[in-house]
Short mmCIF file of C-alpha atoms in Angstrom, two decimals:
data_model
loop_
_atom_site.label_atom_id
_atom_site.label_comp_id
_atom_site.label_asym_id
_atom_site.label_seq_id
_atom_site.Cartn_x
_atom_site.Cartn_y
_atom_site.Cartn_z
CA MET A 50 146.15 249.36 21.96
CA ALA A 51 146.04 252.64 23.90
CA VAL A 52 142.29 253.07 23.31
CA ILE A 53 141.57 249.56 24.62
CA CYS A 54 143.74 250.09 27.69
CA CYS A 55 142.25 253.49 28.47
CA ALA A 56 138.71 252.13 28.27
CA LEU A 57 139.57 249.34 30.70
CA LEU A 58 141.38 251.66 33.09
CA ALA A 59 138.55 254.18 33.08
CA SER A 60 136.16 251.54 34.37
CA SER A 61 138.37 249.84 36.95
CA CYS A 62 141.32 251.98 37.89
CA SER A 63 140.03 252.66 41.40
CA THR A 64 140.18 249.00 42.42
CA PRO A 65 143.47 247.34 41.37
CA SER A 66 146.03 247.28 44.14
CA LEU A 67 149.10 245.49 45.42
CA ARG A 68 149.75 243.87 48.76
CA VAL A 69 153.29 245.03 49.55
CA ARG A 70 155.40 243.30 52.19
CA THR A 71 158.70 244.96 53.10
CA VAL A 72 161.51 243.29 55.01
CA TYR A 73 164.11 245.81 56.13
CA SER A 74 167.81 245.21 56.65
CA ASP A 75 167.38 245.65 60.42
CA GLY A 76 164.75 242.88 60.56
CA ARG A 77 161.62 245.05 60.69
CA VAL A 78 158.66 243.91 58.58
CA SER A 79 155.74 245.97 57.31
CA GLU A 80 152.71 245.16 55.15
CA GLU A 81 150.32 247.49 53.37
CA ILE A 82 147.79 247.65 50.56
CA VAL A 83 148.96 250.08 47.86
CA PRO A 84 146.61 251.22 45.07
CA LEU A 85 148.18 251.08 41.64
CA ARG A 86 148.56 254.44 39.94
CA CYS A 87 146.47 254.88 36.77
CA CYS A 88 148.58 256.07 33.85
CA ARG A 89 147.36 256.70 30.31
CA SER A 90 147.52 253.09 29.18
CA HIS A 91 148.71 251.08 32.16
CA LEU A 92 148.77 250.69 35.92
CA GLU A 93 151.97 251.44 37.80
CA TYR A 94 153.65 250.84 41.12
CA ARG A 95 156.54 253.21 41.77
CA LEU A 96 158.84 253.51 44.77
CA SER A 97 161.46 256.25 44.73
CA SER A 98 165.12 255.35 44.90
CA SER A 99 165.38 257.13 48.24
CA GLY A 100 162.57 254.95 49.57
CA LEU A 101 164.54 251.80 48.72
CA ALA A 102 167.33 252.53 51.17
CA GLY A 103 167.52 250.00 53.98
CA ILE A 104 165.24 247.43 52.28
CA ASP A 105 166.31 243.80 52.16
CA THR A 106 163.35 242.31 50.26
CA LEU A 107 160.18 243.81 48.82
CA THR A 108 157.31 241.44 47.92
CA VAL A 109 154.40 242.57 45.76
CA VAL A 110 151.18 240.62 45.13
CA PRO A 111 148.56 242.12 42.77
CA ASP A 112 144.96 241.43 43.73
CA PHE A 113 144.25 240.37 40.14
CA ALA A 114 147.05 237.75 40.10
CA ARG A 115 144.90 235.20 41.89
CA ALA A 116 142.84 232.28 40.59
CA VAL A 117 141.32 229.08 41.88
CA GLU A 118 141.74 225.64 40.40
CA GLY A 119 139.52 225.16 37.36
CA ASP A 120 139.56 228.85 36.37
CA GLU A 121 140.39 229.69 32.79
CA GLY A 122 143.63 231.56 32.24
CA PHE A 123 147.30 231.19 33.10
CA PHE A 124 150.43 232.65 34.60
CA MET A 125 153.34 233.04 32.15
CA ASN A 126 156.97 233.49 33.11
CA SER A 127 159.75 235.22 31.19
CA GLN A 128 160.95 231.94 29.67
CA GLY A 129 157.57 231.25 28.08
CA HIS A 130 156.49 228.60 30.60
CA ILE A 131 152.75 228.54 31.17
CA THR A 132 151.05 227.55 34.43
CA TYR A 133 147.39 226.62 34.04
CA PHE A 134 145.04 226.59 37.00
CA LEU A 135 144.70 222.83 37.02
CA PRO A 136 142.88 220.98 39.81
CA GLY A 137 144.47 218.37 42.03
CA ARG A 138 147.82 219.98 42.71
CA ARG A 139 149.38 219.66 46.13
CA ASP A 140 150.17 222.80 48.07
CA THR A 141 153.47 224.02 46.68
CA THR A 142 155.65 227.04 46.01
CA VAL A 143 157.75 227.35 42.89
CA TRP A 144 160.45 229.97 42.69
CA LEU A 145 161.07 231.10 39.16
CA TYR A 146 163.84 233.13 37.59
CA GLN A 147 165.58 235.88 39.47
CA ARG A 148 167.49 236.79 36.31
CA HIS A 149 164.75 237.39 33.73
CA PRO A 150 165.69 236.92 30.05
CA ILE A 151 162.98 239.40 29.12
CA ALA A 152 161.55 241.97 31.51
CA LEU A 153 158.07 240.52 31.29
CA GLU A 154 155.62 238.08 32.82
CA GLY A 155 151.96 237.49 32.05
CA ILE A 156 148.71 237.08 33.95
CA LYS A 157 145.28 235.99 32.77
CA THR A 158 142.72 235.32 35.49
CA PRO A 159 138.96 235.95 35.81
CA SER A 160 139.97 239.47 36.95
CA GLY A 161 141.60 240.27 33.60
CA CYS A 162 144.67 239.85 31.42
CA TYR A 163 147.83 241.84 32.18
CA ALA A 164 151.39 242.13 30.98
CA ALA A 165 153.70 242.70 33.95
CA VAL A 166 156.62 244.80 32.67
CA PHE A 167 159.68 245.34 34.86
CA GLN A 168 160.93 248.83 34.05
CA SER A 169 163.75 248.67 36.60
CA TYR A 170 165.52 246.24 38.94
CA ARG A 171 164.69 243.30 36.67
CA TRP A 172 167.94 241.61 37.69
CA ASN A 173 166.95 241.86 41.36
CA LEU A 174 163.52 240.37 40.82
CA ARG A 175 162.50 236.81 41.63
CA SER A 176 159.02 235.64 40.69
CA ARG A 177 157.08 232.83 42.29
CA ILE A 178 153.80 230.97 42.14
CA ASP A 179 152.09 229.65 45.25
CA VAL A 180 149.36 227.00 45.24
CA ARG A 181 147.52 226.73 48.55
CA GLY A 182 144.16 225.05 49.07
CA GLY A 183 143.40 225.18 45.37
CA GLU A 184 144.24 228.89 45.05
CA TYR A 185 146.99 230.06 42.66
CA VAL A 186 148.87 233.30 43.40
CA GLN A 187 151.65 234.98 41.41
CA SER A 188 153.99 237.39 43.20
CA PHE A 189 157.36 239.09 42.83
CA ASP A 190 160.23 239.50 45.28
CA TYR A 191 162.71 242.32 44.75
CA ILE A 192 165.98 241.22 46.37
CA LEU A 193 167.67 244.52 47.18
CA ARG A 194 170.07 243.69 50.01
CA ASP A 195 173.26 243.98 47.92
CA THR A 196 172.03 246.78 45.67
CA ALA A 197 172.79 250.47 45.97
CA PRO A 198 169.55 252.17 44.84
CA SER A 199 170.25 254.17 41.67
CA GLU A 200 166.77 254.61 40.17
CA ASP A 201 163.11 254.39 41.10
CA LEU A 202 161.55 250.94 41.30
CA VAL A 203 158.88 250.83 38.60
CA LEU A 204 156.55 247.89 37.97
CA GLN A 205 153.89 248.29 35.29
CA TYR A 206 150.77 246.26 34.56
CA TRP A 207 149.36 246.70 31.06
CA PRO A 208 145.75 245.49 30.69
CA LEU A 209 144.78 243.64 27.51
CA LYS A 210 141.35 242.75 26.13
CA GLY A 211 139.79 240.92 23.23
CA ALA A 212 142.21 239.24 20.81
CA ASP A 213 145.11 240.79 22.74
CA ALA A 214 144.15 239.02 25.99
CA SER A 215 146.49 236.10 25.30
CA TYR A 216 150.15 235.17 25.64
CA SER A 217 150.74 236.38 22.08
CA GLY A 218 149.07 239.72 22.84
CA ILE A 219 151.26 240.09 25.91
CA ALA A 220 154.35 239.40 23.80
CA ARG A 221 153.33 241.83 21.06
CA LEU A 222 152.77 244.59 23.62
CA TYR A 223 156.27 244.03 25.03
CA ARG A 224 157.74 244.10 21.52
CA ARG A 225 156.13 247.47 20.83
CA LEU A 226 157.43 248.93 24.10
CA PHE A 227 160.93 247.50 23.59
CA VAL A 228 161.25 248.79 20.02
CA GLU A 229 159.94 252.22 21.02
CA ASN A 230 162.57 252.43 23.78
CA ASN A 231 165.44 251.07 21.64
CA PRO A 232 165.72 252.89 18.31
CA GLU A 233 168.62 250.58 17.33
CA MET A 234 166.05 247.81 16.85
CA VAL A 235 165.68 247.64 13.07
CA PRO A 236 163.84 244.71 11.41
CA LEU A 237 165.99 242.13 9.66
CA ARG A 238 164.29 242.84 6.34
CA GLU A 239 165.73 246.37 6.50
CA ARG A 240 169.13 245.46 7.98
CA VAL A 241 169.97 242.94 5.27
CA LYS A 242 169.68 245.64 2.59
CA SER A 243 172.98 247.16 3.73
CA ARG A 244 174.56 244.09 5.33
CA PRO A 245 175.25 241.32 2.78
CA LEU A 246 177.05 239.13 5.34
CA LEU A 247 173.94 239.13 7.53
CA LYS A 248 171.68 238.35 4.58
CA TYR A 249 173.93 235.43 3.61
CA ALA A 250 173.96 233.98 7.15
CA LEU A 251 170.23 234.43 7.59
CA GLU A 252 169.46 232.58 4.36
CA SER A 253 172.04 229.78 4.83
CA PRO A 254 172.24 226.96 7.38
CA GLU A 255 174.40 227.50 10.45
CA ILE A 256 176.98 224.70 10.79
CA ARG A 257 178.96 224.60 14.02
CA ILE A 258 182.00 222.33 14.05
CA ARG A 259 183.48 221.44 17.42
CA GLN A 260 187.08 220.66 16.59
CA ALA A 261 188.90 220.04 19.86
CA TRP A 262 188.24 220.00 23.60
CA LYS A 263 189.47 218.65 26.91
CA PRO A 264 187.63 215.86 28.76
CA LEU A 265 184.27 216.77 30.32
CA PRO A 266 183.60 216.50 33.16
CA THR A 267 187.20 217.33 33.81
CA PRO A 268 189.29 214.96 35.95
CA VAL A 269 191.44 217.96 36.90
CA PRO A 270 189.36 220.84 38.36
CA HIS A 271 192.47 222.85 39.29
CA GLN A 272 194.66 222.84 36.19
CA THR A 273 198.26 223.91 35.77
CA ARG A 274 200.57 223.52 32.78
CA GLU A 275 201.93 220.36 34.41
CA ASN A 276 198.62 218.56 35.04
CA GLU A 277 196.51 219.96 32.18
CA PRO A 278 194.62 217.10 30.44
CA PRO A 279 195.49 216.49 26.79
CA VAL A 280 193.28 217.98 24.09
CA ARG A 281 190.99 215.70 22.13
CA VAL A 282 191.50 216.59 18.48
CA LYS A 283 188.49 215.54 16.40
CA VAL A 284 188.17 217.76 13.30
CA THR A 285 191.38 219.30 11.95
CA PHE A 286 191.41 222.43 9.82
CA ASN A 287 192.16 220.30 6.77
CA ARG A 288 189.22 218.02 7.58
CA VAL A 289 186.93 221.07 7.61
CA CYS A 290 188.07 221.63 4.02
CA ASP A 291 186.73 218.14 3.32
CA ILE A 292 183.41 219.13 4.88
CA VAL A 293 183.30 222.15 2.58
CA ASP A 294 183.89 219.91 -0.45
CA ALA A 295 181.21 217.44 0.65
CA LEU A 296 178.67 220.22 1.14
CA ALA A 297 179.36 221.64 -2.29
CA GLU A 298 179.10 218.21 -3.91
CA ALA A 299 175.71 217.67 -2.21
CA GLY A 300 174.35 220.93 -3.61
CA VAL A 301 174.65 222.91 -0.39
CA ASP A 302 176.23 225.95 -1.99
CA SER A 303 175.82 228.32 0.96
CA ALA A 304 176.35 227.84 4.68
CA GLN A 305 177.95 229.67 7.56
CA LEU A 306 180.64 227.57 9.23
CA THR A 307 181.36 228.39 12.87
CA LEU A 308 184.60 226.90 14.22
CA VAL A 309 184.28 225.84 17.87
CA GLY A 310 187.41 224.92 19.80
CA TRP A 311 189.78 226.14 17.09
CA ASN A 312 191.69 228.19 19.66
CA LEU A 313 194.60 227.15 21.87
CA LYS A 314 193.80 223.92 23.75
CA GLY A 315 190.37 223.65 22.14
CA HIS A 316 186.92 224.63 23.41
CA ASP A 317 187.38 227.00 26.38
CA GLY A 318 191.00 225.78 26.41
CA ARG A 319 192.94 228.57 28.12
CA TYR A 320 190.65 231.59 28.07
CA PRO A 321 191.22 234.50 28.03
CA THR A 322 194.18 233.32 25.94
CA VAL A 323 192.92 232.58 22.43
CA PHE A 324 195.98 232.48 20.17
CA PRO A 325 197.73 230.68 18.65
CA PRO A 326 195.21 228.36 16.96
CA GLU A 327 195.45 224.86 18.43
CA PRO A 328 198.58 223.22 16.95
CA GLY A 329 196.97 219.78 16.99
CA LEU A 330 194.39 221.04 14.49
CA GLY A 331 197.08 222.24 12.10
CA GLY A 332 198.05 225.57 13.60
CA GLU A 333 197.92 229.04 12.14
CA ALA A 334 198.96 228.13 8.60
CA ASP A 335 196.25 225.50 8.18
CA LEU A 336 193.61 227.77 9.72
CA LYS A 337 194.40 230.58 7.31
CA HIS A 338 194.30 228.11 4.45
CA LEU A 339 190.88 226.84 5.63
CA ILE A 340 189.44 230.36 5.84
CA SER A 341 190.62 231.17 2.34
CA TYR A 342 189.51 227.78 0.99
CA ALA A 343 185.97 228.00 2.46
CA GLN A 344 185.50 231.55 1.24
CA GLY A 345 186.76 230.57 -2.20
CA LYS A 346 184.02 227.93 -2.33
CA GLY A 347 181.40 230.54 -1.44
CA PHE A 348 180.98 229.82 2.29
CA GLN A 349 181.10 232.21 5.23
CA ILE A 350 183.36 231.14 8.07
CA VAL A 351 183.54 232.64 11.57
CA PRO A 352 185.05 231.81 14.98
CA HIS A 353 183.41 230.82 18.24
CA ILE A 354 185.06 232.86 21.00
CA CYS A 355 184.34 233.56 24.64
CA THR A 356 185.64 236.79 26.15
CA GLY A 357 183.90 236.57 29.52
CA ASP A 358 185.61 233.54 31.07
CA ALA A 359 189.06 232.97 32.53
CA TYR A 360 191.00 229.97 33.84
CA LYS A 361 194.06 229.88 36.04
CA VAL A 362 195.88 227.71 33.49
CA SER A 363 195.83 230.62 31.04
CA GLU A 364 199.03 232.46 30.14
CA ASP A 365 197.01 235.67 30.67
CA TRP A 366 195.57 234.75 34.07
CA ASP A 367 195.33 237.82 36.29
CA PRO A 368 193.07 237.86 39.37
CA ALA A 369 192.77 241.64 38.95
CA ASP A 370 190.69 240.98 35.79
CA ILE A 371 188.05 238.94 37.59
CA ALA A 372 184.71 240.32 38.73
CA LYS A 373 184.48 240.55 42.50
CA LEU A 374 181.52 239.57 44.67
CA PRO A 375 180.33 241.87 47.49
CA SER A 376 182.46 239.72 49.83
CA GLY A 377 185.55 240.51 47.75
CA GLU A 378 185.86 236.92 46.48
CA LEU A 379 186.50 236.18 42.83
CA ASP A 380 183.26 235.47 40.94
CA SER A 381 183.14 231.81 39.94
CA SER A 382 180.23 229.39 39.78
CA TYR A 383 181.12 226.68 37.27
CA VAL A 384 183.70 224.03 36.40
CA TYR A 385 184.29 223.29 32.73
CA GLY A 386 186.95 221.57 30.61
CA SER A 387 189.78 223.75 31.87
CA GLY A 388 188.77 223.56 35.51
CA ARG A 389 187.33 226.27 37.70
CA MET A 390 185.90 229.02 35.48
CA PHE A 391 186.08 232.65 36.63
CA LYS A 392 184.06 235.56 35.29
CA ILE A 393 186.00 238.47 33.83
CA CYS A 394 184.66 241.90 34.69
CA PRO A 395 182.93 243.11 31.46
CA GLU A 396 184.72 246.45 31.55
CA VAL A 397 188.11 244.74 31.85
CA SER A 398 187.20 242.28 29.11
CA TYR A 399 186.21 245.04 26.70
CA ARG A 400 189.22 247.28 27.37
CA LYS A 401 191.92 244.60 27.75
CA TYR A 402 190.93 241.64 25.56
CA VAL A 403 187.94 242.00 23.24
CA GLN A 404 189.19 244.67 20.87
CA LYS A 405 192.61 243.08 20.41
CA ILE A 406 191.12 239.62 19.83
CA ASN A 407 188.67 240.90 17.21
CA ASP A 408 191.40 242.89 15.47
CA SER A 409 193.42 239.68 15.11
CA LEU A 410 190.42 237.63 13.97
CA ARG A 411 189.75 240.16 11.25
CA VAL A 412 193.36 239.93 10.07
CA TYR A 413 192.98 236.13 9.90
CA GLY A 414 190.19 236.73 7.40
CA PHE A 415 187.09 235.63 9.30
CA ARG A 416 183.90 237.29 7.97
CA GLY A 417 180.28 236.66 8.88
CA ILE A 418 178.21 236.52 12.05
CA GLU A 419 180.81 236.04 14.76
CA TYR A 420 179.77 234.01 17.79
CA ASN A 421 180.75 235.26 21.26
CA ASP A 422 179.60 232.74 23.83
CA VAL A 423 177.46 233.22 26.96
CA TYR A 424 176.63 236.96 26.85
CA SER A 425 172.97 236.53 25.93
CA ILE A 426 172.23 233.54 28.16
CA VAL A 427 173.10 235.08 31.54
CA ALA A 428 172.40 238.31 33.36
CA PRO A 429 175.08 241.01 33.14
CA VAL A 430 178.06 240.23 35.38
CA THR A 431 178.37 242.87 38.09
CA CYS A 432 181.65 243.69 39.78
CA CYS A 433 182.46 245.03 43.24
CA ASP A 434 186.17 245.60 42.61
CA PRO A 435 186.90 249.26 43.55
CA ALA A 436 189.24 249.46 40.54
CA HIS A 437 186.43 248.69 38.06
CA PRO A 438 183.03 248.58 39.81
CA LEU A 439 179.97 247.78 37.69
CA ASP A 440 176.30 247.65 38.60
CA PHE A 441 173.81 245.81 36.39
CA ALA A 442 173.16 248.80 34.12
CA ALA A 443 176.86 249.48 33.53
CA ALA A 444 177.61 245.78 33.01
CA ALA A 445 174.81 245.58 30.42
CA ARG A 446 176.33 248.52 28.54
CA TYR A 447 179.71 246.76 28.40
CA ASP A 448 178.04 243.54 27.24
CA ARG A 449 176.60 245.49 24.31
CA LEU A 450 179.94 247.15 23.58
CA ILE A 451 181.68 243.76 23.58
CA LEU A 452 179.22 242.26 21.12
CA LYS A 453 179.15 245.36 18.94
CA ASP A 454 182.93 245.29 18.57
CA GLY A 455 182.73 241.81 17.08
CA SER A 456 179.85 242.83 14.87
CA ASP A 457 181.67 245.89 13.53
CA LYS A 458 184.92 244.04 12.81
CA ILE A 459 183.72 240.61 11.62
CA GLY A 460 180.34 241.44 10.09
CA GLY A 461 177.68 240.55 12.66
CA ILE A 462 177.23 238.97 16.06
CA GLY A 463 175.55 235.99 17.65
CA SER A 464 175.53 234.61 21.17
CA GLU A 465 174.09 231.80 23.20
CA GLY A 466 170.62 232.77 24.39
CA GLY A 467 167.78 235.26 24.49
CA TYR A 468 168.55 237.70 27.33
CA ASP A 469 167.37 240.92 25.76
CA HIS A 470 169.66 243.44 27.41
CA VAL A 471 171.87 242.81 24.35
CA ALA A 472 169.02 242.56 21.81
CA PRO A 473 169.74 245.98 20.24
CA VAL A 474 173.13 244.73 18.93
CA LEU A 475 172.38 241.03 18.44
CA ASP A 476 171.81 239.30 15.09
CA PHE A 477 171.58 235.61 16.07
CA CYS A 478 170.72 233.46 19.11
CA LEU A 479 172.04 229.91 19.18
CA TYR A 480 169.12 228.91 21.41
CA ALA A 481 166.81 231.69 22.46
CA SER A 482 164.99 229.75 25.19
CA VAL A 483 166.91 227.57 27.62
CA GLY A 484 163.68 226.23 29.09
CA GLY A 485 162.14 224.48 26.14
CA LEU A 486 160.58 221.25 25.04
CA THR A 487 162.08 218.89 27.61
CA LYS A 488 161.89 221.22 30.61
CA LEU A 489 158.18 220.84 31.44
CA ALA A 490 157.30 219.36 34.83
CA PHE A 491 153.86 219.13 36.41
CA ASP A 492 155.28 219.29 39.93
CA LYS A 493 157.10 222.52 39.04
CA LEU A 494 153.91 224.14 37.70
CA ARG A 495 155.21 224.11 34.12
CA ASP A 496 152.36 222.90 31.92
CA ALA A 497 153.33 224.23 28.49
CA HIS A 498 155.89 226.29 26.64
CA VAL A 499 154.80 229.09 24.32
CA PRO A 500 156.95 231.10 21.88
CA VAL A 501 156.81 234.39 23.78
CA TRP A 502 160.44 235.35 23.00
CA HIS A 503 159.94 234.48 19.35
CA ILE A 504 156.79 236.56 19.00
CA ILE A 505 158.74 239.50 20.39
CA TYR A 506 162.00 239.10 18.44
CA ASN A 507 161.24 237.10 15.30
CA GLY A 508 161.96 239.50 12.46
CA TYR A 509 164.61 241.30 14.53
CA ILE A 510 166.92 238.45 15.62
CA TYR A 511 167.17 235.08 13.90
CA SER A 512 167.44 232.11 16.19
CA CYS A 513 167.41 228.44 16.96
CA PRO A 514 164.63 228.26 19.57
CA PHE A 515 166.06 225.64 21.95
CA SER A 516 169.07 223.39 22.16
CA GLU A 517 166.86 220.39 21.35
CA VAL A 518 166.24 221.70 17.82
CA VAL A 519 169.94 221.66 16.86
CA ASN A 520 170.45 218.81 14.33
CA TYR A 521 166.65 218.69 14.01
CA SER A 522 166.72 216.55 10.87
CA THR A 523 168.31 213.68 12.82
CA LYS A 524 165.57 213.75 15.48
CA VAL A 525 161.91 212.81 15.91
CA PRO A 526 159.27 214.54 13.72
CA ASP A 527 157.90 216.56 16.65
CA ILE A 528 161.18 218.48 16.72
CA SER A 529 160.94 219.27 13.01
CA MET A 530 157.42 220.63 13.51
CA LYS A 531 158.78 223.18 15.99
CA MET A 532 160.94 224.66 13.21
CA GLN A 533 158.04 226.53 11.67
CA GLU A 534 156.16 227.21 14.90
CA TYR A 535 159.16 229.04 16.36
CA GLY A 536 160.59 230.58 13.17
CA CYS A 537 163.72 228.48 13.61
CA HIS A 538 166.99 228.97 11.76
CA PRO A 539 168.34 225.53 10.72
CA THR A 540 171.36 224.93 12.94
CA PHE A 541 173.68 221.92 12.83
CA TYR A 542 176.53 220.79 15.06
CA PHE A 543 179.40 218.38 14.50
CA HIS A 544 180.28 216.81 17.88
CA ALA A 545 177.46 218.58 19.72
CA ALA A 546 177.48 215.91 22.45
CA HIS A 547 181.04 216.37 23.64
CA ARG A 548 180.60 215.54 27.33
CA ASP A 549 181.43 212.10 28.72
CA ASP A 550 178.40 212.10 31.03
CA ALA A 551 174.66 212.44 30.42
CA LYS A 552 174.62 216.24 30.67
CA ASN A 553 174.93 217.09 26.97
CA TRP A 554 172.35 219.82 26.49
CA ILE A 555 172.21 219.91 22.67
CA GLY A 556 171.56 216.26 21.93
CA ASN A 557 173.10 212.85 22.22
CA HIS A 558 175.55 210.74 20.27
CA GLN A 559 172.73 209.18 18.23
CA THR A 560 171.59 212.55 16.87
CA ASP A 561 175.04 214.06 16.41
CA LEU A 562 176.93 214.90 13.23
CA TYR A 563 180.32 213.30 12.60
CA CYS A 564 182.97 213.32 9.90
CA GLY A 565 185.50 210.74 11.09
CA THR A 566 184.82 208.52 8.11
CA GLN A 567 183.53 209.20 4.61
CA GLU A 568 180.26 207.46 5.47
CA GLU A 569 179.79 209.64 8.56
CA LEU A 570 180.53 212.75 6.54
CA GLU A 571 177.99 211.83 3.85
CA GLN A 572 175.30 211.13 6.46
CA SER A 573 176.00 214.47 8.16
CA VAL A 574 175.85 216.41 4.90
CA LYS A 575 172.57 214.65 4.05
CA ALA A 576 171.08 215.95 7.33
CA ILE A 577 172.38 219.46 6.60
CA ARG A 578 170.92 219.38 3.10
CA GLN A 579 167.46 219.12 4.66
CA GLY A 580 168.07 222.39 6.49
CA TYR A 581 169.35 224.00 3.30
CA ASP A 582 166.17 222.92 1.47
CA TYR A 583 164.01 224.09 4.38
CA LEU A 584 165.43 227.60 4.08
CA ARG A 585 164.66 227.71 0.36
CA GLU A 586 160.98 227.11 1.16
CA TYR A 587 160.40 228.53 4.61
CA GLY A 588 163.28 230.91 5.30
CA TYR A 589 160.97 233.89 4.78
CA ILE A 590 159.40 233.14 8.20
CA GLN A 591 162.52 234.57 9.85
CA TYR A 592 161.65 238.02 8.46
CA LEU A 593 158.05 238.05 9.74
CA LEU A 594 156.78 240.12 12.65
CA PRO A 595 154.02 238.01 14.28
CA GLN A 596 150.62 239.71 14.35
CA ASN A 597 147.05 238.90 15.28
CA LYS A 598 145.16 236.47 13.07
CA GLY A 599 142.10 238.14 11.59
#
């Protein structure tokens, strides 16, 4: 790789440059052409931390990130969406992610193929594509107005040629850089040698069972103990024992069961309060019996928890726990089953809640790959509270500490998505890419989805690629074909579609798993058996590190 890059740089390093537009906090605007610095194997734009003071927005446009309609090549964003240079598009601007799941985007134009790697300020970076008069341009905006500069701004462009001049070559380059910079990244094939619980989970279907929840969308956005909606109890602890028996009878002799909504008041019921287990499901005694029963039958069983969210209806509600915005307001951007959801400062969560919760879960007997919701599907939560301030880097460290605590005490850790600031401690992603099969839109310049995350992390983190692939064996054949393409871990969900509106992101009621009747249970187990059989034949794909063909 280095030899190829050096040869390319030696021939062209005098020409590549960026157009840099700077908008200052006082309203001044400047524009300049800045040559990229030639390093050993890449091109680099660097602006010192002192030079960032007083900047509101910094826009950079590489001269090689331009193409005209009909050109071969593409722009690739950090979610794996590909924009081809197709003719006939109206003039448009599409703003892409400001919070990048991986610190990477890709460019392939007649001027060359490059991996754009964000070495700093990735959480402040918003990418966009402009189409004007048949010309396509990719650029980046660094939004710095609420950021205290703490490090140099570094943007790298790594040139790629030959077989590497492709989206897969871009992904493989990023994987090499990430692994080199994170020595904790050990391939799954090595980790399982000393971690039997991980090996078991990796080679067994994941079965998530949503047991109880409040109505969604909620009719009560501001909940108190007096107006709190009743919990919908769907799968009691004793009924999960029946699921265990049905699996065993169908020849599914290994599976990891993840209990969702087992906690007080069901899914997201009264976070950060977790205990006691929801009485309507059978309470603590029945839960402990279930854990022992499942393990006695040879199954792993783990809890779904969420230690980053808080609701005012909680017994533990304390506004001092909540992350603060620069304005001083409490950080909240979502309404879920328990009403307005607030974000707990990661430092507070780790020190006040996480360790105690995991200690209790371990005493209950849970063992396997614990699931802690949300942490890998959003950017780190910053906090402007003077009592516990966190910038992005500090928040990312606490995210890793939170997940590692669960891993150390329960046996491993999974979360919701593919944001790779937690990759060094993560074992499993429920859905690695939130923008998948059904998210393509011609008018939004999304022409295809490619498995960029999976090329990078397959063999290091096992995953279900998108929410659409959950319960794959109940869906159309095209979904099943994606299993092998994306190295998917067979993942199943009882009551996946739990919302009362059309916003269920995992599936719909026709593709769901149920166990209300014996017939429903048998049909669900039949679907799971397909995933069990798939792993016997194709589970080895999860251990592979994608390479060039030929």
